[in-house]
Structures are given as structure tokens and as C-alpha cells.
mmCIF file of C-alpha atoms and ligand atoms in Angstrom:
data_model
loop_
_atom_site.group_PDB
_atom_site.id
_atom_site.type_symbol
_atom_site.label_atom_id
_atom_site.label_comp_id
_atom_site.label_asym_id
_atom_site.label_seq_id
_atom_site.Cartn_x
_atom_site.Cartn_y
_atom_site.Cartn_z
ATOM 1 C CA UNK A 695 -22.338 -100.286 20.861
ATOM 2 C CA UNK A 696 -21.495 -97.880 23.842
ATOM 3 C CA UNK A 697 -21.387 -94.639 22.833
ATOM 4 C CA UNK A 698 -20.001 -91.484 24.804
ATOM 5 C CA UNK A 699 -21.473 -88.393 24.206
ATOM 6 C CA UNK A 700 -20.374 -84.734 24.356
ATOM 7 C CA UNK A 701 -22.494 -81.698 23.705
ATOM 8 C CA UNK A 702 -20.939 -77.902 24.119
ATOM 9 C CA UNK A 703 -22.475 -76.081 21.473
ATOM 10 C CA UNK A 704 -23.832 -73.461 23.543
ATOM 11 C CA UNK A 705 -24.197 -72.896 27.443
ATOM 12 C CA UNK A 706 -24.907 -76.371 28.139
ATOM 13 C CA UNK A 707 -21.976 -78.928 28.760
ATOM 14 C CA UNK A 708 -23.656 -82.395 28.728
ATOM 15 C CA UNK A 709 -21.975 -85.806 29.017
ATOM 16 C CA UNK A 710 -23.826 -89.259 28.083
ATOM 17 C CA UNK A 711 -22.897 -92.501 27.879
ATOM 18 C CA UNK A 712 -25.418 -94.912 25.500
ATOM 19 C CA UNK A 713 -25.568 -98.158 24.506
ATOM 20 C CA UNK A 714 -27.370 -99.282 21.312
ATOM 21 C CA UNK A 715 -28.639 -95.875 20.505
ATOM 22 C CA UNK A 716 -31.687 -95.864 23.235
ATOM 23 C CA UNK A 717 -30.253 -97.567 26.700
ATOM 24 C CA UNK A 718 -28.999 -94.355 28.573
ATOM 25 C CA UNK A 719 -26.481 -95.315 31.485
ATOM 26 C CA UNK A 720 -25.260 -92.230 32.393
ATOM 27 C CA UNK A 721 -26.371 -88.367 31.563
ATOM 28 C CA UNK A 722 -25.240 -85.262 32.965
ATOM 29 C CA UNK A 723 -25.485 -81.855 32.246
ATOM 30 C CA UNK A 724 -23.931 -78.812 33.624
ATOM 31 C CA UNK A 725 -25.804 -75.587 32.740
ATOM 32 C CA UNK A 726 -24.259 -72.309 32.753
ATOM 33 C CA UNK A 727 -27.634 -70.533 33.092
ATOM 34 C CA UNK A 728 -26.923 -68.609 36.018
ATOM 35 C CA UNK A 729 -23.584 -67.588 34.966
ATOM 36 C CA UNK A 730 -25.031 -65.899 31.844
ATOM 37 C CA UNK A 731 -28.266 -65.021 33.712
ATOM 38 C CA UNK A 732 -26.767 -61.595 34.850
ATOM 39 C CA UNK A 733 -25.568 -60.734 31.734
ATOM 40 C CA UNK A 734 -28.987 -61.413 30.438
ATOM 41 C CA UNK A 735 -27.587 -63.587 27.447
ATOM 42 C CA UNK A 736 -24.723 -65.751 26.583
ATOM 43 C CA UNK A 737 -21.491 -64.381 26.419
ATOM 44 C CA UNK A 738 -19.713 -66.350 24.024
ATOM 45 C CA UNK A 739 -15.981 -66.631 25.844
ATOM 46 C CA UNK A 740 -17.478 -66.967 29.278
ATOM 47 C CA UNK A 741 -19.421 -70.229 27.877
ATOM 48 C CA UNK A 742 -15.924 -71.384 26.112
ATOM 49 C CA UNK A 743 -13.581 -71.081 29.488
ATOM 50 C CA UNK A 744 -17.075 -72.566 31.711
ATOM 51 C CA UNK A 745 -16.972 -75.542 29.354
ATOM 52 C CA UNK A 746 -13.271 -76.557 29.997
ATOM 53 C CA UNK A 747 -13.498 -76.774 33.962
ATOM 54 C CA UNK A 748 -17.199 -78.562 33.718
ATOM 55 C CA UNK A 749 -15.720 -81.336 31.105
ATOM 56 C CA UNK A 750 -12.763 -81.091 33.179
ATOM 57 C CA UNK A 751 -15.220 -82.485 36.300
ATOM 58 C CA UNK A 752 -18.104 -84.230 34.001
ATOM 59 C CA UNK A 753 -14.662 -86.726 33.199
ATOM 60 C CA UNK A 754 -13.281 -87.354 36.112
ATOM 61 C CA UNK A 755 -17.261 -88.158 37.530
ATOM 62 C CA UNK A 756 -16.771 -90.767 34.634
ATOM 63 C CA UNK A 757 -13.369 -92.069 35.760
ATOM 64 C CA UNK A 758 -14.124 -92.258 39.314
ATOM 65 C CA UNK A 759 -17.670 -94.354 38.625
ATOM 66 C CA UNK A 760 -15.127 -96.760 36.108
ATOM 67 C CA UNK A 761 -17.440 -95.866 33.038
ATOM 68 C CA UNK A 762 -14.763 -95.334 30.924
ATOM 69 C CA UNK A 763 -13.186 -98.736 30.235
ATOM 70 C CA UNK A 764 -16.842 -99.576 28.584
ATOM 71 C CA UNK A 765 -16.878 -96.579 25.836
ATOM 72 C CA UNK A 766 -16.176 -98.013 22.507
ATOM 73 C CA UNK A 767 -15.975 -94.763 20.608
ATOM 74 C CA UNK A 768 -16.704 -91.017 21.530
ATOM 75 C CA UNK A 769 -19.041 -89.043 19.611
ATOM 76 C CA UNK A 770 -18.553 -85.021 19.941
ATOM 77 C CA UNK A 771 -21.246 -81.703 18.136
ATOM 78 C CA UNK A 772 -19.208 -80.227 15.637
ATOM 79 C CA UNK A 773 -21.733 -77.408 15.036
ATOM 80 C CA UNK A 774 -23.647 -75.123 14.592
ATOM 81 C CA UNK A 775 -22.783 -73.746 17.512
ATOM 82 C CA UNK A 776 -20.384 -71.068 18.953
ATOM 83 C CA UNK A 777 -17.179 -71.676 17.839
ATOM 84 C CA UNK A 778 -15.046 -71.303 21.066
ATOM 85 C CA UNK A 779 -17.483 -73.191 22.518
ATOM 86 C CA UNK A 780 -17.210 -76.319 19.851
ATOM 87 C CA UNK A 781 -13.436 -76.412 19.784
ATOM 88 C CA UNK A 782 -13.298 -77.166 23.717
ATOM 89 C CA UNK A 783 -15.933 -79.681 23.506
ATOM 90 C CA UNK A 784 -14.161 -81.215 20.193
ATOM 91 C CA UNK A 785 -10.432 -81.275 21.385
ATOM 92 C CA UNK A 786 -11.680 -82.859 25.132
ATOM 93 C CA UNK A 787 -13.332 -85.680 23.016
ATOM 94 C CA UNK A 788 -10.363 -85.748 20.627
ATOM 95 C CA UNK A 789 -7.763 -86.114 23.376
ATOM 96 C CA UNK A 790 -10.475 -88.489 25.499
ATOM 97 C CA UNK A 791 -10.685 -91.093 22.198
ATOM 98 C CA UNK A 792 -6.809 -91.032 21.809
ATOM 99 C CA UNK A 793 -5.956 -91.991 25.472
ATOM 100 C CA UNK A 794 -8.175 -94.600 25.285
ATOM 101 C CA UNK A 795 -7.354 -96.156 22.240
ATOM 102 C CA UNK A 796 -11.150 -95.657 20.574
ATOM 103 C CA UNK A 797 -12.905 -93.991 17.392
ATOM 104 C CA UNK A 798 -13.718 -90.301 17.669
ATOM 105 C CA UNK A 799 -16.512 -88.706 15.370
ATOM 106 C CA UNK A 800 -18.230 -85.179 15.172
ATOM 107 C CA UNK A 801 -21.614 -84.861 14.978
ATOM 108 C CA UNK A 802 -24.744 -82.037 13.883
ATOM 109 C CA UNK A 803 -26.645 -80.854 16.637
ATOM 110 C CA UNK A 804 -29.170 -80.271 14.787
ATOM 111 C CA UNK A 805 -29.689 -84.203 13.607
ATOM 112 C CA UNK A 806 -28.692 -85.015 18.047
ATOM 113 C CA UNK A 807 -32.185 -83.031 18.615
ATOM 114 C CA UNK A 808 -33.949 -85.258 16.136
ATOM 115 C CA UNK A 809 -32.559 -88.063 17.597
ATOM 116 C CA UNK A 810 -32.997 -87.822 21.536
ATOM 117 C CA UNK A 811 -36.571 -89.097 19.905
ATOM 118 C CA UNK A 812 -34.925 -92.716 20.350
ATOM 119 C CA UNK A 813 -33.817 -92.526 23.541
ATOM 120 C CA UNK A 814 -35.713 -94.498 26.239
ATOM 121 C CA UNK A 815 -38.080 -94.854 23.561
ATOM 122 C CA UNK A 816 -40.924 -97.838 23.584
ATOM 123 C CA UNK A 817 -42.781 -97.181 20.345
ATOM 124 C CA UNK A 818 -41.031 -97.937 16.609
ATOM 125 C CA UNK A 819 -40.786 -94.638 14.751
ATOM 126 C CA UNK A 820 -41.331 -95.474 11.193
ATOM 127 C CA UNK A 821 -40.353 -93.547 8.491
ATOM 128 C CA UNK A 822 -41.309 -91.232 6.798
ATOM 129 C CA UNK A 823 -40.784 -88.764 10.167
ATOM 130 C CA UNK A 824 -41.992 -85.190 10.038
ATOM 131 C CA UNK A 825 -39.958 -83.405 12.638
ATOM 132 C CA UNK A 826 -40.662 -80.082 14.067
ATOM 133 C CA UNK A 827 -37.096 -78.769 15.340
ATOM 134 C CA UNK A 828 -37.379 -75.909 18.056
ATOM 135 C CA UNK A 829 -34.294 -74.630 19.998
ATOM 136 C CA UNK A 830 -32.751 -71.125 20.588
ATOM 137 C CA UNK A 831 -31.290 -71.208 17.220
ATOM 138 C CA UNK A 832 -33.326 -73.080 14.949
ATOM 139 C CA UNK A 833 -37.199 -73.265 13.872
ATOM 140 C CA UNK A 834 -37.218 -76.274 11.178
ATOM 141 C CA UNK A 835 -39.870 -78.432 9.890
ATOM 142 C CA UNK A 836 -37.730 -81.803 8.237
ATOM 143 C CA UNK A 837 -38.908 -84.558 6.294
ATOM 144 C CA UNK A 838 -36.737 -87.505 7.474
ATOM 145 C CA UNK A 839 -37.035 -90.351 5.252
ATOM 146 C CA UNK A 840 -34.343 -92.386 6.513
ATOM 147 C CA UNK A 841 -32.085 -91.358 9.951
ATOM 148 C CA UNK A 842 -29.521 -89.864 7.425
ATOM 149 C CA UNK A 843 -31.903 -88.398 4.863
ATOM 150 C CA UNK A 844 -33.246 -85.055 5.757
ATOM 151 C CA UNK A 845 -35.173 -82.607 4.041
ATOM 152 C CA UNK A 846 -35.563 -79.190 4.566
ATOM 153 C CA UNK A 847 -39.183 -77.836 4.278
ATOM 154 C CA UNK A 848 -39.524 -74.855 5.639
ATOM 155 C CA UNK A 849 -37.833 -72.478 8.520
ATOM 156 C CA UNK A 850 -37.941 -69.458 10.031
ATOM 157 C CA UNK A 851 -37.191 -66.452 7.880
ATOM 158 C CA UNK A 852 -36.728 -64.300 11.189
ATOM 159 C CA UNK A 853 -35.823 -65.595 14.751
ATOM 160 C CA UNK A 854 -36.013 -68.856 15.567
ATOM 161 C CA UNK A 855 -38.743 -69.456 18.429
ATOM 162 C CA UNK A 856 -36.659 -69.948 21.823
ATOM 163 C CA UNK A 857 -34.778 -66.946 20.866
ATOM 164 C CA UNK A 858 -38.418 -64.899 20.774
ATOM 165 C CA UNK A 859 -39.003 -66.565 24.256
ATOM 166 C CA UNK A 860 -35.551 -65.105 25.866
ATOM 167 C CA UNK A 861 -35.871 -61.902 24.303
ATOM 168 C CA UNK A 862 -39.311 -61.791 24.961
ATOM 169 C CA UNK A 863 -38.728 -62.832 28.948
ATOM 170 C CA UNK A 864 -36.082 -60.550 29.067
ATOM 171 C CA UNK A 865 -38.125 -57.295 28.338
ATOM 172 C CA UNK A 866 -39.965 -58.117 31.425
ATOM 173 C CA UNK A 867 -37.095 -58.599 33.526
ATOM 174 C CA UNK A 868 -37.796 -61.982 33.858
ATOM 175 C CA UNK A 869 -34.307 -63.963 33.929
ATOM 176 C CA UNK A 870 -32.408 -66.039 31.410
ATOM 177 C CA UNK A 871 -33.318 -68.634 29.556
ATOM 178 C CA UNK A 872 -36.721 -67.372 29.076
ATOM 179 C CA UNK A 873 -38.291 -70.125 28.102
ATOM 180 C CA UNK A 874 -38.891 -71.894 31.563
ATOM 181 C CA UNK A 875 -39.931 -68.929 32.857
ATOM 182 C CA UNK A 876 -42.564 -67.830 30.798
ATOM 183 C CA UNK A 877 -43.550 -71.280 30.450
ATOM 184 C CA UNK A 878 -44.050 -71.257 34.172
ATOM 185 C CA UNK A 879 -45.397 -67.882 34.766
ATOM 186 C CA UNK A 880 -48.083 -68.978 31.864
ATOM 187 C CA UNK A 881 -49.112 -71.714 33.656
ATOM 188 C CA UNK A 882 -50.443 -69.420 36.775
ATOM 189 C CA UNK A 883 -52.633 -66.860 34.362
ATOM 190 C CA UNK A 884 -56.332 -66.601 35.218
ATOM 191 C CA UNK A 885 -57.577 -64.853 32.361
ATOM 192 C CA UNK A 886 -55.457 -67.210 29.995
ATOM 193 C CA UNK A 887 -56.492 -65.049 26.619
ATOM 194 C CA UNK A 888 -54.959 -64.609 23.422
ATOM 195 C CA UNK A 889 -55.007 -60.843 22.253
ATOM 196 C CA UNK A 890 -51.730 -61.022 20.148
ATOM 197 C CA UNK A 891 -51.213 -62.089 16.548
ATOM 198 C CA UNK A 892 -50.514 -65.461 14.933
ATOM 199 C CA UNK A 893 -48.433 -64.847 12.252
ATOM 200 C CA UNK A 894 -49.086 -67.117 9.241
ATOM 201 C CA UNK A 895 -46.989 -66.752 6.122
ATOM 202 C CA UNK A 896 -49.157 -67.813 2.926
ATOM 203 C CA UNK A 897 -48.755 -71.353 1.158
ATOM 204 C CA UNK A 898 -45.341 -72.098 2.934
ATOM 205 C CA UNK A 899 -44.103 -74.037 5.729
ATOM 206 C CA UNK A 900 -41.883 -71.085 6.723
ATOM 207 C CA UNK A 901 -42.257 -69.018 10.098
ATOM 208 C CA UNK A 902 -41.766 -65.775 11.173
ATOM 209 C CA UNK A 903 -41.598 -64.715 14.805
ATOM 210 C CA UNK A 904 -40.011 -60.973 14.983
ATOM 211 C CA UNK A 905 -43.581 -59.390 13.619
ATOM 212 C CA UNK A 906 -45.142 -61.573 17.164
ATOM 213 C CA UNK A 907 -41.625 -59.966 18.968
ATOM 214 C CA UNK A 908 -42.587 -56.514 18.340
ATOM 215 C CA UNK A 909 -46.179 -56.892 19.345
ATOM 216 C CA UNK A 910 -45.281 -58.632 22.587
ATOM 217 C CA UNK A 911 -42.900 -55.503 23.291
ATOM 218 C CA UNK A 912 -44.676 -52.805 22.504
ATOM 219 C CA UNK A 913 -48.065 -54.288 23.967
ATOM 220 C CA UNK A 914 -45.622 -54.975 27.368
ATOM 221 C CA UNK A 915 -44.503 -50.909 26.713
ATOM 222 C CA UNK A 916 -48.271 -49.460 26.356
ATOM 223 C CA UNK A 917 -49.121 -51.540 30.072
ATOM 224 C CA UNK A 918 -46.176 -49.813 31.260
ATOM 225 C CA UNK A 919 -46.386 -46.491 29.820
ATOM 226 C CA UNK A 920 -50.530 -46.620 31.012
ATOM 227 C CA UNK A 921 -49.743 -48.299 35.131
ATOM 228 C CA UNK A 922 -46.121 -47.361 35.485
ATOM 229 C CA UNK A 923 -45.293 -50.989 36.518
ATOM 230 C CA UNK A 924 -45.824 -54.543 35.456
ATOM 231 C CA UNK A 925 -47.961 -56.238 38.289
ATOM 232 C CA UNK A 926 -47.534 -59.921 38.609
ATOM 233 C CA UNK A 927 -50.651 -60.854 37.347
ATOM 234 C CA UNK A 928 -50.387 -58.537 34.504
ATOM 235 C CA UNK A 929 -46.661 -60.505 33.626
ATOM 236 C CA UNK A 930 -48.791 -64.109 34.021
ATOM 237 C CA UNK A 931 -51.039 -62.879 31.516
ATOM 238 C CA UNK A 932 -48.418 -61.837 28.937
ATOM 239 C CA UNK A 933 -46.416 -64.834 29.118
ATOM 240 C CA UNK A 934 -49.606 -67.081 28.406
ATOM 241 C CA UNK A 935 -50.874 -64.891 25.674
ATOM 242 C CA UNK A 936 -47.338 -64.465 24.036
ATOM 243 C CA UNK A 937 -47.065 -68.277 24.540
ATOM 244 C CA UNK A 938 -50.106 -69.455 23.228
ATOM 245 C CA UNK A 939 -49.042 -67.297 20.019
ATOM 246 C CA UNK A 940 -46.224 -68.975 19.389
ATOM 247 C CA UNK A 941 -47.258 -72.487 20.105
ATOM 248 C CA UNK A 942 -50.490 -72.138 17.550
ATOM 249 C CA UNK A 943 -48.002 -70.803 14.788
ATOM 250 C CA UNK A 944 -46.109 -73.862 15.092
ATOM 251 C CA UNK A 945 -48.856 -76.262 15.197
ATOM 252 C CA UNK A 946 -50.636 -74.488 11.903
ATOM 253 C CA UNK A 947 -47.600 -75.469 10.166
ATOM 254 C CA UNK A 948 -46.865 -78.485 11.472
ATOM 255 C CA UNK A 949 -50.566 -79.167 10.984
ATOM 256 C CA UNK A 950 -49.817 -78.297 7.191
ATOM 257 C CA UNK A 951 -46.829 -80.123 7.037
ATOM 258 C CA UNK A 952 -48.418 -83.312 8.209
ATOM 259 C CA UNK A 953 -51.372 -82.747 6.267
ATOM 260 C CA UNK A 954 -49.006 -82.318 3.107
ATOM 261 C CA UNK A 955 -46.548 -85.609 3.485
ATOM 262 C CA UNK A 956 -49.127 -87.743 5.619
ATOM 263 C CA UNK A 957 -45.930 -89.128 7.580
ATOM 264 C CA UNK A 958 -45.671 -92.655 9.530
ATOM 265 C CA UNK A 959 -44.631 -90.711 12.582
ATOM 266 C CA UNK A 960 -43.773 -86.445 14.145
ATOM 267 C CA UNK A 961 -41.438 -85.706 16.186
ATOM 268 C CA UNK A 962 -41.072 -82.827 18.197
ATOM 269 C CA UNK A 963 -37.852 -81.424 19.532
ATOM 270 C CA UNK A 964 -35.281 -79.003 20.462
ATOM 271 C CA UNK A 965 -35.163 -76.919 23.866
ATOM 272 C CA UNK A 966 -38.705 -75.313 22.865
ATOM 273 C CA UNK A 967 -40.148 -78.464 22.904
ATOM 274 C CA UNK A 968 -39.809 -78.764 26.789
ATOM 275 C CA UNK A 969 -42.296 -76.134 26.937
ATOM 276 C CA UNK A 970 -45.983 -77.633 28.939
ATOM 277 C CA UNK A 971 -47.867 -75.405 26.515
ATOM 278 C CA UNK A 972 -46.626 -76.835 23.316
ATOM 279 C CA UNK A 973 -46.504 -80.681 24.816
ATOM 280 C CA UNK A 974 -50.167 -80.633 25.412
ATOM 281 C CA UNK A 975 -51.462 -78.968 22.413
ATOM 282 C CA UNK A 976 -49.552 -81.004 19.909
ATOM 283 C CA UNK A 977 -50.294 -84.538 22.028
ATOM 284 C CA UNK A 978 -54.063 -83.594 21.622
ATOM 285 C CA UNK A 979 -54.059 -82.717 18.045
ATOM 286 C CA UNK A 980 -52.565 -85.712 15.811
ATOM 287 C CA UNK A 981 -53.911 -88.758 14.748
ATOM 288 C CA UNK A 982 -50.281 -89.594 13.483
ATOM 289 C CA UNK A 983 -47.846 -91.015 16.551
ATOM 290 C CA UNK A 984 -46.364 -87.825 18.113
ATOM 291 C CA UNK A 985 -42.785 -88.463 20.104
ATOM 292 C CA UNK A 986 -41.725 -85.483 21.948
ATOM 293 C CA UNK A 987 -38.494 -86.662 24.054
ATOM 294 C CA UNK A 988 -38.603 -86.036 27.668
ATOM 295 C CA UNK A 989 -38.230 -82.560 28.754
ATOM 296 C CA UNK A 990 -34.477 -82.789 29.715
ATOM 297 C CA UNK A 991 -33.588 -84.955 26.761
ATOM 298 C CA UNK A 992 -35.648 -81.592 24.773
ATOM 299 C CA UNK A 993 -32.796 -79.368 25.862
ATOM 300 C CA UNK A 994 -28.932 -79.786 25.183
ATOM 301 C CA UNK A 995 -27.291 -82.845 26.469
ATOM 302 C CA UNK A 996 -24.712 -85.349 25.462
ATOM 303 C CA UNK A 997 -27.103 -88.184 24.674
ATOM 304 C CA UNK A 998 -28.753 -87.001 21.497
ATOM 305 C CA UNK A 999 -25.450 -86.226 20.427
ATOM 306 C CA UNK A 1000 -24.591 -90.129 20.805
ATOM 307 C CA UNK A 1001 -27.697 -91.632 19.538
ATOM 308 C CA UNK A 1002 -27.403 -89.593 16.268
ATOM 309 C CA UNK A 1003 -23.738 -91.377 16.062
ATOM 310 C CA UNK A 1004 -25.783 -94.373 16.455
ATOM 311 C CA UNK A 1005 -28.487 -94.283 14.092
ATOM 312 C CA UNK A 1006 -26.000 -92.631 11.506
ATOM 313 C CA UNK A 1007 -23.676 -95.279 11.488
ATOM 314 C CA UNK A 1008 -20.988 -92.685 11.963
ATOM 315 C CA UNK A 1009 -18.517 -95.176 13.608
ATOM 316 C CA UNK A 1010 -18.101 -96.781 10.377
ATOM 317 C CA UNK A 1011 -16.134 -93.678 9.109
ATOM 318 C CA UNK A 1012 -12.409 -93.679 10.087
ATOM 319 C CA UNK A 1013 -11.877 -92.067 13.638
ATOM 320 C CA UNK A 1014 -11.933 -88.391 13.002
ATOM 321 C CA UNK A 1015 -8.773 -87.331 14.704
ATOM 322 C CA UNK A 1016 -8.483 -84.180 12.557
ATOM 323 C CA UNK A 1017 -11.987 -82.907 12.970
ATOM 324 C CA UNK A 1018 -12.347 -79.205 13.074
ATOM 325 C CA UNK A 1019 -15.683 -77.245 14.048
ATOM 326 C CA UNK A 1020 -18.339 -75.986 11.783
ATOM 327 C CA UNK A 1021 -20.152 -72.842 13.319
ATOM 328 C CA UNK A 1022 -22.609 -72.920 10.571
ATOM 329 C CA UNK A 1023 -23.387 -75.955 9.644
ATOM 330 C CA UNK A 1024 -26.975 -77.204 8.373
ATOM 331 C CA UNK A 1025 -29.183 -79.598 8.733
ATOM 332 C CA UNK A 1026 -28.604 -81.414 5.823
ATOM 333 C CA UNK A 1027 -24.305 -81.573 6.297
ATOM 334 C CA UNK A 1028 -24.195 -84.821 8.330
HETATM 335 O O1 LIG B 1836 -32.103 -76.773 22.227
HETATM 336 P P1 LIG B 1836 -31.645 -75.782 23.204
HETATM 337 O O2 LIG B 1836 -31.314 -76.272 24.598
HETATM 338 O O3 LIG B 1836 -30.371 -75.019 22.689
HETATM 339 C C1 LIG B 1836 -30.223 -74.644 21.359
HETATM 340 O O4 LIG B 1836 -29.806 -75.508 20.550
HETATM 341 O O5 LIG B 1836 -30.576 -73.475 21.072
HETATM 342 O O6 LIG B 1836 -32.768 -74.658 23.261
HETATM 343 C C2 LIG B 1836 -32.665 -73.570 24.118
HETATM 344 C C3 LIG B 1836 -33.908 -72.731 23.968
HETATM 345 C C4 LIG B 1836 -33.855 -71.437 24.758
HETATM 346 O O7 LIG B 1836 -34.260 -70.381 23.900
HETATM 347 C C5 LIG B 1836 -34.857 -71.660 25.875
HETATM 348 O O8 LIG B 1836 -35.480 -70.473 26.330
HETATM 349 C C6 LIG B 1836 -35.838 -72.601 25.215
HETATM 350 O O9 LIG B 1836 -35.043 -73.470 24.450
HETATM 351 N N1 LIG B 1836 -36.629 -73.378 26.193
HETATM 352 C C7 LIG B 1836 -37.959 -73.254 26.324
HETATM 353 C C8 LIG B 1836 -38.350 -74.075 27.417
HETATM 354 N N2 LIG B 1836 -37.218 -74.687 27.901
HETATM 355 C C9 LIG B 1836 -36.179 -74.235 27.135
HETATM 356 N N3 LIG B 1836 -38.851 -72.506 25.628
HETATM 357 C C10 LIG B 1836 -40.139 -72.575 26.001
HETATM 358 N N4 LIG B 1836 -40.580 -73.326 27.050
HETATM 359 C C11 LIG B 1836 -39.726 -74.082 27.768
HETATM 360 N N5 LIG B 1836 -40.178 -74.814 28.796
HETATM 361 ZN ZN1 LIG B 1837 -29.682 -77.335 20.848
#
């Protein structure tokens, strides 16, 4: 089946189009990071009005390169998201599947993440799956034991890790989304230490990242409060050793996790998951096949959104002409 996906539950407004759940023929994504960059966040009705004129173009790319006589059905998030941001993405797919006669069905981002793990992908992923779930939003560790059956085992009682990473870079003046940038300032430290705490909440497989937060901020407050200034090599250092703090919390408990269900196979996602850091220590820790999607398919994008369709078997519901937008919705809400 050949699957159009949407994706606009945040800054990101990504178009897909893929066949059988891993063949991807066409992926695009237009990020509004510079937009919000200034602002030094998102700003929720900026995002909503961006997405309209960028699915506005993303479509017409698709029209012009005749892709869209071979959709057979559209797949669109529904949430968690922002909710101006959902209903443009929802009603462009809505009014997309009715002009051209085809099935429309909403999807969770959270279970697209999962997913993107069967895009492009070479290796069978057998269940039982322990996924590790890291975005801006969300820090989740999932026992899947079937594409729709997914467990909830523990998640962060705080902020979620990529929102630590932005608020984090953002102290240091550092531009928006953090992540890539502390990811990349990381990767030029000398001293490449750890000084700053890993937190570890007892017997759970929950995290906790604000205690981590507070440390970074106030350790980045004392350097400036001692030299005045931040100098470069000073930020390098600070963005490994806040880095390699986060990354070890997340491999204890997905170290625990693993050790706990003994799954068939781990996967790794969510826009965290693009970071180098995290990528190398969890390839060179697990006996147990690791997939970690490519680093743009880690990210927001319209494919995951259409492979979850996929493996879901959502096209076997009726078309979803009357689907609304959940804001909230959880993992476990399909
Ligand atoms: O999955 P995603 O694109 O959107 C949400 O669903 O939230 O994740 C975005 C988050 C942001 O917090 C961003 O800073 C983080 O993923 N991120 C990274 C990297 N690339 C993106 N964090 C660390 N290292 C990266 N290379
Ligand atoms: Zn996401």
C-alpha cells in the first residue's frame, strides 16, 4: 500500500509518501527552526499559520512531480501535539483524502517515532521490542509486544530529555533547537569530563532530568559569576559534560529495562535519538539488536507517521472524515 504521510505536531511540517510500510519515495520536511530561533522557543500560533503556507507548497511539490495519483490513503498525527498546530495538519489531509477520492486516518506521534524503526530497514525486528522514546516532549521506555500493543514502563516524572537540551542550550545563548548544537559543540571538547550528576531514581524505570537542569545552570552561573564570560572552550566543555549526563541516565535505564524483559530487539527513537553521543554509546553497549532510525527519520517527519498507519493496519478502519485532534494523547490511545 502507498501511504501519504503528514506530520505537524510541532515546528516541523513533514510530507512522506511510503509504500509497504519501509520503501520511502518521497520525504520532505520544512523546519521552522529559524523562525522560532529568535524567539528562543516555539511560539505556538506562529508554528500553526507557518504550517498552512509550507503544506500549502509541500502539496503542490507533490502535484507537480505527479505523486499524487499513486496515494491510496492519507495518514495525518492527531496528537499530542499543539493543537493549532494539529488541526492545520489534520484538515489539509482531510480535504487532500476527499479530493482524491481515498481513506483518511489520524495517527499518534508517539507510536510514528517507534515506527520510523521500519523504514529503510534491512534487519527483522522481532518482538518483544523495548523502545526507548526521546523527543522534546516525551522520555518513555515501552514494551511493544506486537506493533499495536504498547506498554508503558516507565517515564519521566520531570522534563522530558530534548526539552533539558533546549533549555539547557538556551542558557548559554546557544540557539534553538538545542539539541544539535550542544551535540555539536560536545563533539569539539578537549577535556571531555563528566563533573555533573547522573540522576538515578531507585528500583524504577522512571527519569528525572530537572535535578541535572539545575546543576547545568547554576554550574554555567558560578563560571560566569567567577570569569565574567563564557569562553568557547569553556561552552564545549559544558555541552559534553551536560551531554554525557544525560545520555548515561538513559542508558542505566534502558540497561535495566533490557535486563528486566530480555527483549528480541531495542529501539531507539525520537528527535534525541539523532544525538552522536547517544548513537555510539547505546550501539556499543547491547548484545540485543539495537535499531536507531537514521538521524533525519529520528526527528519529525511525515514518514513515521505513515509507516505507523502501516504496521497498525489503520486503513482497515472506515476513512476518518470526522477526525478531530487530541493535544494529549498517550502512548497507549492508538
Ligand atoms: O522528536 P522531535 O523532533 O519532536 C518532538 O516530538 O518533540 O524532538 C525534538 C527534540 C528537541 O528537543 C531537539 O533539541 C532534540 O529533539 N534533538 C536533539 C538532537 N537533535 C534533535 N537532542 C540531542 N542531540 C541531537 N543531535
Ligand atoms: Zn516528535
Amino acid at each position: 500500500m502507498i501511504i501519504l504521510g503528514m506530520e505537524s505536531s510541532c515546528d516541523d511540517t513533514g510530507i512522506a509518501i511510503l509504500e509497504n510500510g519501509t520503501n520511502l519515495i518521497h520525504n520532505k520536511i520544512d523546519s521552522q527552526a529559524e523562525i522560532h530561533s529568535s524567539f528562543g522557543g516555539i511560539v505556538p500560533e506562529v508554528a500553526a499559520r507557518q504550517h498552512i503556507s509550507s503544506f500549502g507548497n509541500l502539496i503542490q511539490e507533490l502535484k507537480d512531480k505527479n505523486l499524487l495519483n499513486e496515494i491510496e490513503g492519507v495518514a495525518v498525527t492527531k496528537g499530542p501535539g499543539l493543537a493549532g498546530s494539529l488541526l492545520v495538519g489534520v484538515n489539509y489531509a482531510k480535504s487532500l483524502a476527499y479530493s482524491l477520492d481515498i481513506p483518511v486516518i489520524g495517527v499518534n506521534h508517539l507510536s510514528g517515532h517507534i515506527h520510523a524503526a521500519w523504514i529503510n530497514n534491512k534487519v527483522t525486528i522481532k518482538f518483544p521490542i523495548i523502545a526507548l522514546l526521546v523527543s522534546g516532549g516525551h522520555t518513555e521506555l515501552i514494551l511493544m509486544k506486537s506493533h499495536k500493543e504498547k506498554i508503558l514502563l516507565g517515564q519521566t516524572r520531570d522534563d522530558a530529555a530534548g526539552e533539558v537540551f533546549d533549555k539547557v542550550a538556551r542558557y548559554m545563548d546557544l540557539g534553538y533547537p538545542g539539541g544539535p548544537l550542544i551535540d555539536n559543540n560536545a563533539k569539539l571538547s578537549k577535556t571531555k569530563k563528566r563533573t555533573l550528576p547522573v540522576t538515578n531514581i531507585k528500583d524504577s524505570l522512571d527519569f528525572s532530568f530537572s535535578g541535572l537542569k539545575t546543576s547545568t545552570i547554576k554550574y554555567i552561573s558560578d563560571i560566569i559569576d567567577e570569569y565574567g564570560d563564557l569562553e568557547d572552550h569553556t561552552i564545549k566543555d559544558i555541552c559534553y559534560n551536560f551531554q554525557d549526563a544525560v545520555v548515561q541516565q538513559l542508558l542505566n535505564k534502558l540497561m535495566f529495562a533490557v535486563d528486566t524483559y530480555k527483549p528480541q530487539s531495542i529501539i531507539v527513537c525520537g528527535g534525541v535519538a539523532a544525538n552522536s553521543h547517544l548513537r555510539f554509546r547505546i550501539n556499543d553497549t547491547f548484545k540485543t539488536p539495537v535499531i536507531i532510525p537514521s538521524p533525519s527519520l529520528c526527528t519529525d517527519n511525515g514518514a513515521m507517521i505513515a509507516a505507523a498507519a502501516y504496521y497498525e493496519n489503520s486503513f482497515q478502519k472506515k476513512s476518518e472524515l470526522d477526525l478531530d485532534v487530541y493535544p494529549s494523547l498517550k502512548l497507549e490511545q492508538i
